[in-house]
Amino acid sequence: MRLHLSLLLLGLACASAQADILADLKTKLKDLQADTPVKGVLDASYAEFDAKGVADKTKSAHFQLQVDGSDGLQVHLNPTLVATLSTEEATNAANPELPTPNGDLLREMTPLRIQHMLSAAPTLSHDLDGATGPVTKSATLGSAKVTVLTVNLPFRAPKKDSDAAKDWQDTLSIWLDTDGVPLQIQDQLHVKFCKFFMCITVDDSYSDTLRLVGGRLVIVDLSQEHQQSGLGQDAHTKTTAALQVQ
């Protein structure tokens, strides 16, 4: 009986410690929102893949944007990119079958997403709202000792979508240094929407590398892979972005 009680108390202590690290992270994120000016070059790429997983070069794009978060958000498109976007739009208007990869990439790199990269702490804190099942483990990242915190994220969607969601899994892992600062994030999302006997399955994978810039948490590398299947709407795309802070 004493052994069972000891194991129960140990389990409760571990659960409390894991909940504490989640609370500590939320508190830490409030300290990582300095208004330090951040600007640099954002190097972005986009690719679409066929059913065999081979990238379609006609649907791939790569460009650079000058970004500045010093006063609000400024995003500068160079003249060559503007001309390319205009050409794509004109050719697609004449023949809707022709792809617009640069336009697709620009739609991925929205001002809101760029702002999230330049100031990652508020977004990460919001993502952790309602997180459950915190689990921690010791690991290494490069040569540094880190703690990996893994949580389950709640389903956030309009009721009409939540009613159709038959399977939902969203697992977020965060690599924390000895000071509790996030160094890397990985998010694995799986969802299956069904109506009657028709279903669409979506699998998204996100990976971010973070860095402190004058007390401001910044995403310096971003990768998102999206896969969708069902109802003839199969898709497989990947978007990456690297921020060279100036």
PDB file of C-alpha atoms in Angstrom:
ATOM      1  CA  MET A   1       0.000   0.000   0.000  1.00  0.00           C
ATOM      2  CA  ARG A   2       2.832   2.363   0.898  1.00  0.00           C
ATOM      3  CA  LEU A   3       4.533   1.581  -2.432  1.00  0.00           C
ATOM      4  CA  HIS A   4       1.354   2.402  -4.362  1.00  0.00           C
ATOM      5  CA  LEU A   5       0.956   5.641  -2.418  1.00  0.00           C
ATOM      6  CA  SER A   6       4.588   6.599  -3.093  1.00  0.00           C
ATOM      7  CA  LEU A   7       4.179   5.959  -6.804  1.00  0.00           C
ATOM      8  CA  LEU A   8       0.987   8.025  -6.853  1.00  0.00           C
ATOM      9  CA  LEU A   9       2.699  10.929  -5.077  1.00  0.00           C
ATOM     10  CA  LEU A  10       5.660  10.685  -7.468  1.00  0.00           C
ATOM     11  CA  GLY A  11       3.296  10.772 -10.445  1.00  0.00           C
ATOM     12  CA  LEU A  12       1.505  13.817  -9.066  1.00  0.00           C
ATOM     13  CA  ALA A  13       4.838  15.560  -8.460  1.00  0.00           C
ATOM     14  CA  CYS A  14       5.981  14.889 -12.050  1.00  0.00           C
ATOM     15  CA  ALA A  15       2.669  16.139 -13.460  1.00  0.00           C
ATOM     16  CA  SER A  16       2.930  19.275 -11.326  1.00  0.00           C
ATOM     17  CA  ALA A  17       6.509  19.898 -12.471  1.00  0.00           C
ATOM     18  CA  GLN A  18       5.512  19.523 -16.126  1.00  0.00           C
ATOM     19  CA  ALA A  19       2.585  21.901 -15.667  1.00  0.00           C
ATOM     20  CA  ASP A  20       4.946  24.354 -13.954  1.00  0.00           C
ATOM     21  CA  ILE A  21       7.342  24.431 -16.926  1.00  0.00           C
ATOM     22  CA  LEU A  22       4.418  25.312 -19.217  1.00  0.00           C
ATOM     23  CA  ALA A  23       3.407  28.148 -16.889  1.00  0.00           C
ATOM     24  CA  ASP A  24       7.043  29.272 -16.627  1.00  0.00           C
ATOM     25  CA  LEU A  25       7.302  29.362 -20.420  1.00  0.00           C
ATOM     26  CA  LYS A  26       4.194  31.536 -20.699  1.00  0.00           C
ATOM     27  CA  THR A  27       5.748  33.932 -18.184  1.00  0.00           C
ATOM     28  CA  LYS A  28       9.093  33.858 -20.009  1.00  0.00           C
ATOM     29  CA  LEU A  29       7.453  34.727 -23.326  1.00  0.00           C
ATOM     30  CA  LYS A  30       6.169  37.972 -21.825  1.00  0.00           C
ATOM     31  CA  ASP A  31       9.800  38.969 -21.241  1.00  0.00           C
ATOM     32  CA  LEU A  32      10.818  38.183 -24.830  1.00  0.00           C
ATOM     33  CA  GLN A  33       8.717  40.901 -26.491  1.00  0.00           C
ATOM     34  CA  ALA A  34      11.221  43.766 -26.448  1.00  0.00           C
ATOM     35  CA  ASP A  35      10.573  46.573 -28.946  1.00  0.00           C
ATOM     36  CA  THR A  36      14.112  46.237 -30.320  1.00  0.00           C
ATOM     37  CA  PRO A  37      14.113  47.276 -34.017  1.00  0.00           C
ATOM     38  CA  VAL A  38      14.524  44.231 -36.261  1.00  0.00           C
ATOM     39  CA  LYS A  39      15.134  44.336 -39.990  1.00  0.00           C
ATOM     40  CA  GLY A  40      16.814  42.155 -42.566  1.00  0.00           C
ATOM     41  CA  VAL A  41      16.521  40.124 -45.750  1.00  0.00           C
ATOM     42  CA  LEU A  42      13.879  37.413 -45.947  1.00  0.00           C
ATOM     43  CA  ASP A  43      14.863  34.637 -48.354  1.00  0.00           C
ATOM     44  CA  ALA A  44      11.720  32.645 -49.242  1.00  0.00           C
ATOM     45  CA  SER A  45      11.034  29.573 -51.386  1.00  0.00           C
ATOM     46  CA  TYR A  46       7.935  27.688 -52.501  1.00  0.00           C
ATOM     47  CA  ALA A  47       7.501  24.313 -54.177  1.00  0.00           C
ATOM     48  CA  GLU A  48       4.654  22.064 -55.276  1.00  0.00           C
ATOM     49  CA  PHE A  49       5.126  18.304 -55.564  1.00  0.00           C
ATOM     50  CA  ASP A  50       3.470  15.717 -57.782  1.00  0.00           C
ATOM     51  CA  ALA A  51       1.975  12.415 -56.638  1.00  0.00           C
ATOM     52  CA  LYS A  52       5.450  10.837 -56.619  1.00  0.00           C
ATOM     53  CA  GLY A  53       6.869  13.556 -54.397  1.00  0.00           C
ATOM     54  CA  VAL A  54       8.876  15.221 -57.165  1.00  0.00           C
ATOM     55  CA  ALA A  55       8.977  19.016 -57.185  1.00  0.00           C
ATOM     56  CA  ASP A  56       7.401  20.665 -60.230  1.00  0.00           C
ATOM     57  CA  LYS A  57       9.885  23.321 -61.374  1.00  0.00           C
ATOM     58  CA  THR A  58       7.185  25.275 -63.207  1.00  0.00           C
ATOM     59  CA  LYS A  59       5.366  25.698 -59.885  1.00  0.00           C
ATOM     60  CA  SER A  60       8.400  26.596 -57.780  1.00  0.00           C
ATOM     61  CA  ALA A  61       9.507  30.079 -56.768  1.00  0.00           C
ATOM     62  CA  HIS A  62      12.269  31.832 -54.873  1.00  0.00           C
ATOM     63  CA  PHE A  63      12.684  35.497 -54.023  1.00  0.00           C
ATOM     64  CA  GLN A  64      13.958  37.904 -51.382  1.00  0.00           C
ATOM     65  CA  LEU A  65      12.120  40.617 -49.478  1.00  0.00           C
ATOM     66  CA  GLN A  66      13.531  43.484 -47.463  1.00  0.00           C
ATOM     67  CA  VAL A  67      11.649  43.582 -44.150  1.00  0.00           C
ATOM     68  CA  ASP A  68      11.756  46.141 -41.357  1.00  0.00           C
ATOM     69  CA  GLY A  69       9.849  45.887 -38.091  1.00  0.00           C
ATOM     70  CA  SER A  70      11.249  49.070 -36.565  1.00  0.00           C
ATOM     71  CA  ASP A  71       8.073  51.127 -36.967  1.00  0.00           C
ATOM     72  CA  GLY A  72       5.107  48.912 -37.646  1.00  0.00           C
ATOM     73  CA  LEU A  73       6.072  46.631 -40.557  1.00  0.00           C
ATOM     74  CA  GLN A  74       7.626  47.532 -43.893  1.00  0.00           C
ATOM     75  CA  VAL A  75       8.043  44.969 -46.683  1.00  0.00           C
ATOM     76  CA  HIS A  76       9.937  45.992 -49.812  1.00  0.00           C
ATOM     77  CA  LEU A  77       9.568  44.104 -53.122  1.00  0.00           C
ATOM     78  CA  ASN A  78      12.363  44.813 -55.574  1.00  0.00           C
ATOM     79  CA  PRO A  79      11.493  45.944 -59.144  1.00  0.00           C
ATOM     80  CA  THR A  80      12.404  42.563 -60.660  1.00  0.00           C
ATOM     81  CA  LEU A  81       9.967  40.732 -58.388  1.00  0.00           C
ATOM     82  CA  VAL A  82       7.207  43.255 -59.091  1.00  0.00           C
ATOM     83  CA  ALA A  83       7.722  42.756 -62.835  1.00  0.00           C
ATOM     84  CA  THR A  84       7.667  38.965 -62.426  1.00  0.00           C
ATOM     85  CA  LEU A  85       4.419  39.103 -60.457  1.00  0.00           C
ATOM     86  CA  SER A  86       2.830  41.327 -63.113  1.00  0.00           C
ATOM     87  CA  THR A  87       3.901  38.969 -65.901  1.00  0.00           C
ATOM     88  CA  GLU A  88       2.548  35.950 -64.036  1.00  0.00           C
ATOM     89  CA  GLU A  89      -0.773  37.657 -63.495  1.00  0.00           C
ATOM     90  CA  ALA A  90      -1.090  38.621 -67.162  1.00  0.00           C
ATOM     91  CA  THR A  91      -0.190  35.160 -68.509  1.00  0.00           C
ATOM     92  CA  ASN A  92      -2.527  33.465 -66.026  1.00  0.00           C
ATOM     93  CA  ALA A  93      -5.361  35.796 -67.031  1.00  0.00           C
ATOM     94  CA  ALA A  94      -4.822  34.760 -70.661  1.00  0.00           C
ATOM     95  CA  ASN A  95      -4.494  31.076 -69.747  1.00  0.00           C
ATOM     96  CA  PRO A  96      -5.778  30.105 -66.260  1.00  0.00           C
ATOM     97  CA  GLU A  97      -3.980  26.745 -66.580  1.00  0.00           C
ATOM     98  CA  LEU A  98      -0.607  28.466 -66.231  1.00  0.00           C
ATOM     99  CA  PRO A  99       0.792  28.512 -62.666  1.00  0.00           C
ATOM    100  CA  THR A 100       1.628  31.599 -60.611  1.00  0.00           C
ATOM    101  CA  PRO A 101       4.342  30.319 -58.228  1.00  0.00           C
ATOM    102  CA  ASN A 102       5.691  33.731 -57.234  1.00  0.00           C
ATOM    103  CA  GLY A 103       2.174  34.923 -56.490  1.00  0.00           C
ATOM    104  CA  ASP A 104       1.542  31.737 -54.494  1.00  0.00           C
ATOM    105  CA  LEU A 105       4.694  32.315 -52.471  1.00  0.00           C
ATOM    106  CA  LEU A 106       3.790  35.938 -51.830  1.00  0.00           C
ATOM    107  CA  ARG A 107       0.382  34.806 -50.576  1.00  0.00           C
ATOM    108  CA  GLU A 108       2.192  32.460 -48.175  1.00  0.00           C
ATOM    109  CA  MET A 109       4.493  35.230 -46.918  1.00  0.00           C
ATOM    110  CA  THR A 110       1.726  37.540 -45.749  1.00  0.00           C
ATOM    111  CA  PRO A 111       2.511  40.663 -43.693  1.00  0.00           C
ATOM    112  CA  LEU A 112       0.985  38.947 -40.649  1.00  0.00           C
ATOM    113  CA  ARG A 113       3.246  35.926 -41.067  1.00  0.00           C
ATOM    114  CA  ILE A 114       6.316  38.127 -41.479  1.00  0.00           C
ATOM    115  CA  GLN A 115       5.316  40.034 -38.342  1.00  0.00           C
ATOM    116  CA  HIS A 116       5.085  36.704 -36.490  1.00  0.00           C
ATOM    117  CA  MET A 117       8.650  35.936 -37.594  1.00  0.00           C
ATOM    118  CA  LEU A 118       9.941  39.310 -36.421  1.00  0.00           C
ATOM    119  CA  SER A 119       8.149  38.993 -33.080  1.00  0.00           C
ATOM    120  CA  ALA A 120       7.543  35.334 -32.275  1.00  0.00           C
ATOM    121  CA  ALA A 121       6.797  35.447 -28.533  1.00  0.00           C
ATOM    122  CA  PRO A 122       3.178  36.756 -28.696  1.00  0.00           C
ATOM    123  CA  THR A 123       2.192  34.185 -31.334  1.00  0.00           C
ATOM    124  CA  LEU A 124       3.776  31.290 -29.453  1.00  0.00           C
ATOM    125  CA  SER A 125       2.087  32.407 -26.241  1.00  0.00           C
ATOM    126  CA  HIS A 126      -1.280  32.475 -28.027  1.00  0.00           C
ATOM    127  CA  ASP A 127      -0.641  29.010 -29.497  1.00  0.00           C
ATOM    128  CA  LEU A 128      -0.083  27.651 -25.983  1.00  0.00           C
ATOM    129  CA  ASP A 129      -3.479  28.850 -24.742  1.00  0.00           C
ATOM    130  CA  GLY A 130      -5.479  25.764 -23.839  1.00  0.00           C
ATOM    131  CA  ALA A 131      -2.494  23.424 -24.312  1.00  0.00           C
ATOM    132  CA  THR A 132      -2.814  20.117 -22.441  1.00  0.00           C
ATOM    133  CA  GLY A 133      -0.772  17.066 -21.515  1.00  0.00           C
ATOM    134  CA  PRO A 134       2.635  18.732 -21.040  1.00  0.00           C
ATOM    135  CA  VAL A 135       5.540  16.274 -21.127  1.00  0.00           C
ATOM    136  CA  THR A 136       9.224  17.150 -20.741  1.00  0.00           C
ATOM    137  CA  LYS A 137      12.468  15.351 -21.463  1.00  0.00           C
ATOM    138  CA  SER A 138      16.163  16.217 -21.490  1.00  0.00           C
ATOM    139  CA  ALA A 139      17.944  16.360 -24.838  1.00  0.00           C
ATOM    140  CA  THR A 140      20.719  18.116 -26.760  1.00  0.00           C
ATOM    141  CA  LEU A 141      20.451  20.623 -29.585  1.00  0.00           C
ATOM    142  CA  GLY A 142      23.783  20.818 -31.323  1.00  0.00           C
ATOM    143  CA  SER A 143      26.141  20.691 -28.346  1.00  0.00           C
ATOM    144  CA  ALA A 144      23.775  22.458 -25.937  1.00  0.00           C
ATOM    145  CA  LYS A 145      21.707  20.756 -23.262  1.00  0.00           C
ATOM    146  CA  VAL A 146      18.020  21.561 -23.636  1.00  0.00           C
ATOM    147  CA  THR A 147      14.623  20.602 -22.296  1.00  0.00           C
ATOM    148  CA  VAL A 148      12.001  19.511 -24.816  1.00  0.00           C
ATOM    149  CA  LEU A 149       8.441  20.440 -23.838  1.00  0.00           C
ATOM    150  CA  THR A 150       5.669  18.665 -25.778  1.00  0.00           C
ATOM    151  CA  VAL A 151       2.000  19.626 -25.513  1.00  0.00           C
ATOM    152  CA  ASN A 152      -1.275  18.896 -27.287  1.00  0.00           C
ATOM    153  CA  LEU A 153      -2.978  21.932 -28.819  1.00  0.00           C
ATOM    154  CA  PRO A 154      -6.762  22.383 -28.906  1.00  0.00           C
ATOM    155  CA  PHE A 155      -8.916  22.447 -32.026  1.00  0.00           C
ATOM    156  CA  ARG A 156      -9.539  26.039 -33.064  1.00  0.00           C
ATOM    157  CA  ALA A 157     -12.087  26.412 -35.857  1.00  0.00           C
ATOM    158  CA  PRO A 158     -15.680  27.520 -36.477  1.00  0.00           C
ATOM    159  CA  LYS A 159     -18.324  25.129 -35.180  1.00  0.00           C
ATOM    160  CA  LYS A 160     -19.264  23.980 -38.679  1.00  0.00           C
ATOM    161  CA  ASP A 161     -15.675  22.759 -39.159  1.00  0.00           C
ATOM    162  CA  SER A 162     -15.371  21.233 -35.703  1.00  0.00           C
ATOM    163  CA  ASP A 163     -18.546  19.229 -36.318  1.00  0.00           C
ATOM    164  CA  ALA A 164     -16.969  17.800 -39.486  1.00  0.00           C
ATOM    165  CA  ALA A 165     -13.599  17.012 -37.854  1.00  0.00           C
ATOM    166  CA  LYS A 166     -13.539  13.262 -37.259  1.00  0.00           C
ATOM    167  CA  ASP A 167      -9.875  13.057 -36.292  1.00  0.00           C
ATOM    168  CA  TRP A 168      -7.706  15.804 -34.800  1.00  0.00           C
ATOM    169  CA  GLN A 169      -4.136  15.692 -33.505  1.00  0.00           C
ATOM    170  CA  ASP A 170      -1.946  18.774 -33.021  1.00  0.00           C
ATOM    171  CA  THR A 171       1.336  18.172 -31.196  1.00  0.00           C
ATOM    172  CA  LEU A 172       3.718  21.045 -30.455  1.00  0.00           C
ATOM    173  CA  SER A 173       7.299  20.471 -29.266  1.00  0.00           C
ATOM    174  CA  ILE A 174       9.530  23.294 -28.009  1.00  0.00           C
ATOM    175  CA  TRP A 175      13.269  23.065 -27.341  1.00  0.00           C
ATOM    176  CA  LEU A 176      14.165  25.297 -24.362  1.00  0.00           C
ATOM    177  CA  ASP A 177      17.646  26.357 -23.267  1.00  0.00           C
ATOM    178  CA  THR A 178      18.737  26.420 -19.624  1.00  0.00           C
ATOM    179  CA  ASP A 179      17.182  29.890 -19.235  1.00  0.00           C
ATOM    180  CA  GLY A 180      13.834  28.711 -20.618  1.00  0.00           C
ATOM    181  CA  VAL A 181      14.251  30.522 -23.957  1.00  0.00           C
ATOM    182  CA  PRO A 182      12.714  28.699 -26.985  1.00  0.00           C
ATOM    183  CA  LEU A 183      15.374  27.696 -29.518  1.00  0.00           C
ATOM    184  CA  GLN A 184      13.350  25.493 -31.854  1.00  0.00           C
ATOM    185  CA  ILE A 185       9.706  24.620 -32.458  1.00  0.00           C
ATOM    186  CA  GLN A 186       8.081  21.705 -34.267  1.00  0.00           C
ATOM    187  CA  ASP A 187       4.334  21.377 -34.801  1.00  0.00           C
ATOM    188  CA  GLN A 188       2.693  18.274 -36.287  1.00  0.00           C
ATOM    189  CA  LEU A 189      -0.955  18.639 -37.290  1.00  0.00           C
ATOM    190  CA  HIS A 190      -3.275  15.903 -38.571  1.00  0.00           C
ATOM    191  CA  VAL A 191      -6.983  16.416 -39.212  1.00  0.00           C
ATOM    192  CA  LYS A 192      -9.670  14.560 -41.138  1.00  0.00           C
ATOM    193  CA  PHE A 193     -12.860  16.340 -42.156  1.00  0.00           C
ATOM    194  CA  CYS A 194     -15.834  14.223 -43.190  1.00  0.00           C
ATOM    195  CA  LYS A 195     -19.343  14.994 -44.354  1.00  0.00           C
ATOM    196  CA  PHE A 196     -21.536  12.011 -45.004  1.00  0.00           C
ATOM    197  CA  PHE A 197     -19.099   9.581 -46.682  1.00  0.00           C
ATOM    198  CA  MET A 198     -16.785  12.198 -48.183  1.00  0.00           C
ATOM    199  CA  CYS A 199     -13.546  13.012 -46.386  1.00  0.00           C
ATOM    200  CA  ILE A 200     -10.509  15.276 -46.731  1.00  0.00           C
ATOM    201  CA  THR A 201      -7.309  14.550 -44.805  1.00  0.00           C
ATOM    202  CA  VAL A 202      -4.787  17.290 -44.019  1.00  0.00           C
ATOM    203  CA  ASP A 203      -1.283  16.819 -42.612  1.00  0.00           C
ATOM    204  CA  ASP A 204       0.802  19.907 -41.859  1.00  0.00           C
ATOM    205  CA  SER A 205       4.326  20.025 -40.480  1.00  0.00           C
ATOM    206  CA  TYR A 206       5.892  23.228 -39.135  1.00  0.00           C
ATOM    207  CA  SER A 207       9.474  23.795 -37.988  1.00  0.00           C
ATOM    208  CA  ASP A 208      10.968  27.069 -36.713  1.00  0.00           C
ATOM    209  CA  THR A 209      14.426  28.037 -35.484  1.00  0.00           C
ATOM    210  CA  LEU A 210      14.446  30.982 -33.094  1.00  0.00           C
ATOM    211  CA  ARG A 211      16.984  33.512 -31.889  1.00  0.00           C
ATOM    212  CA  LEU A 212      17.064  36.395 -29.439  1.00  0.00           C
ATOM    213  CA  VAL A 213      17.723  39.815 -30.987  1.00  0.00           C
ATOM    214  CA  GLY A 214      18.069  42.424 -28.278  1.00  0.00           C
ATOM    215  CA  GLY A 215      15.567  40.649 -26.037  1.00  0.00           C
ATOM    216  CA  ARG A 216      13.124  40.065 -28.906  1.00  0.00           C
ATOM    217  CA  LEU A 217      12.349  36.471 -29.924  1.00  0.00           C
ATOM    218  CA  VAL A 218      12.731  36.174 -33.700  1.00  0.00           C
ATOM    219  CA  ILE A 219      12.195  33.265 -36.117  1.00  0.00           C
ATOM    220  CA  VAL A 220      15.274  33.044 -38.326  1.00  0.00           C
ATOM    221  CA  ASP A 221      14.318  29.834 -40.166  1.00  0.00           C
ATOM    222  CA  LEU A 222      10.826  28.651 -41.035  1.00  0.00           C
ATOM    223  CA  SER A 223       9.567  25.560 -42.829  1.00  0.00           C
ATOM    224  CA  GLN A 224       5.993  24.495 -43.519  1.00  0.00           C
ATOM    225  CA  GLU A 225       4.952  21.380 -45.435  1.00  0.00           C
ATOM    226  CA  HIS A 226       1.290  20.909 -46.341  1.00  0.00           C
ATOM    227  CA  GLN A 227      -0.271  17.685 -47.628  1.00  0.00           C
ATOM    228  CA  GLN A 228      -3.939  17.221 -48.453  1.00  0.00           C
ATOM    229  CA  SER A 229      -5.861  14.332 -49.989  1.00  0.00           C
ATOM    230  CA  GLY A 230      -9.451  13.405 -50.740  1.00  0.00           C
ATOM    231  CA  LEU A 231     -12.312  14.549 -52.975  1.00  0.00           C
ATOM    232  CA  GLY A 232      -9.888  15.080 -55.840  1.00  0.00           C
ATOM    233  CA  GLN A 233      -8.188  17.935 -53.970  1.00  0.00           C
ATOM    234  CA  ASP A 234      -4.774  16.346 -53.499  1.00  0.00           C
ATOM    235  CA  ALA A 235      -1.979  18.815 -52.797  1.00  0.00           C
ATOM    236  CA  HIS A 236       1.585  18.767 -51.503  1.00  0.00           C
ATOM    237  CA  THR A 237       3.472  22.032 -51.010  1.00  0.00           C
ATOM    238  CA  LYS A 238       6.429  23.291 -49.015  1.00  0.00           C
ATOM    239  CA  THR A 239       7.282  26.856 -47.991  1.00  0.00           C
ATOM    240  CA  THR A 240      10.577  27.871 -46.415  1.00  0.00           C
ATOM    241  CA  ALA A 241      11.943  31.226 -45.289  1.00  0.00           C
ATOM    242  CA  ALA A 242      15.257  32.322 -43.784  1.00  0.00           C
ATOM    243  CA  LEU A 243      15.710  35.711 -42.143  1.00  0.00           C
ATOM    244  CA  GLN A 244      19.155  37.318 -42.331  1.00  0.00           C
ATOM    245  CA  VAL A 245      19.006  39.882 -39.541  1.00  0.00           C
ATOM    246  CA  GLN A 246      20.863  43.107 -40.271  1.00  0.00           C
TER     247      GLN A 246
END
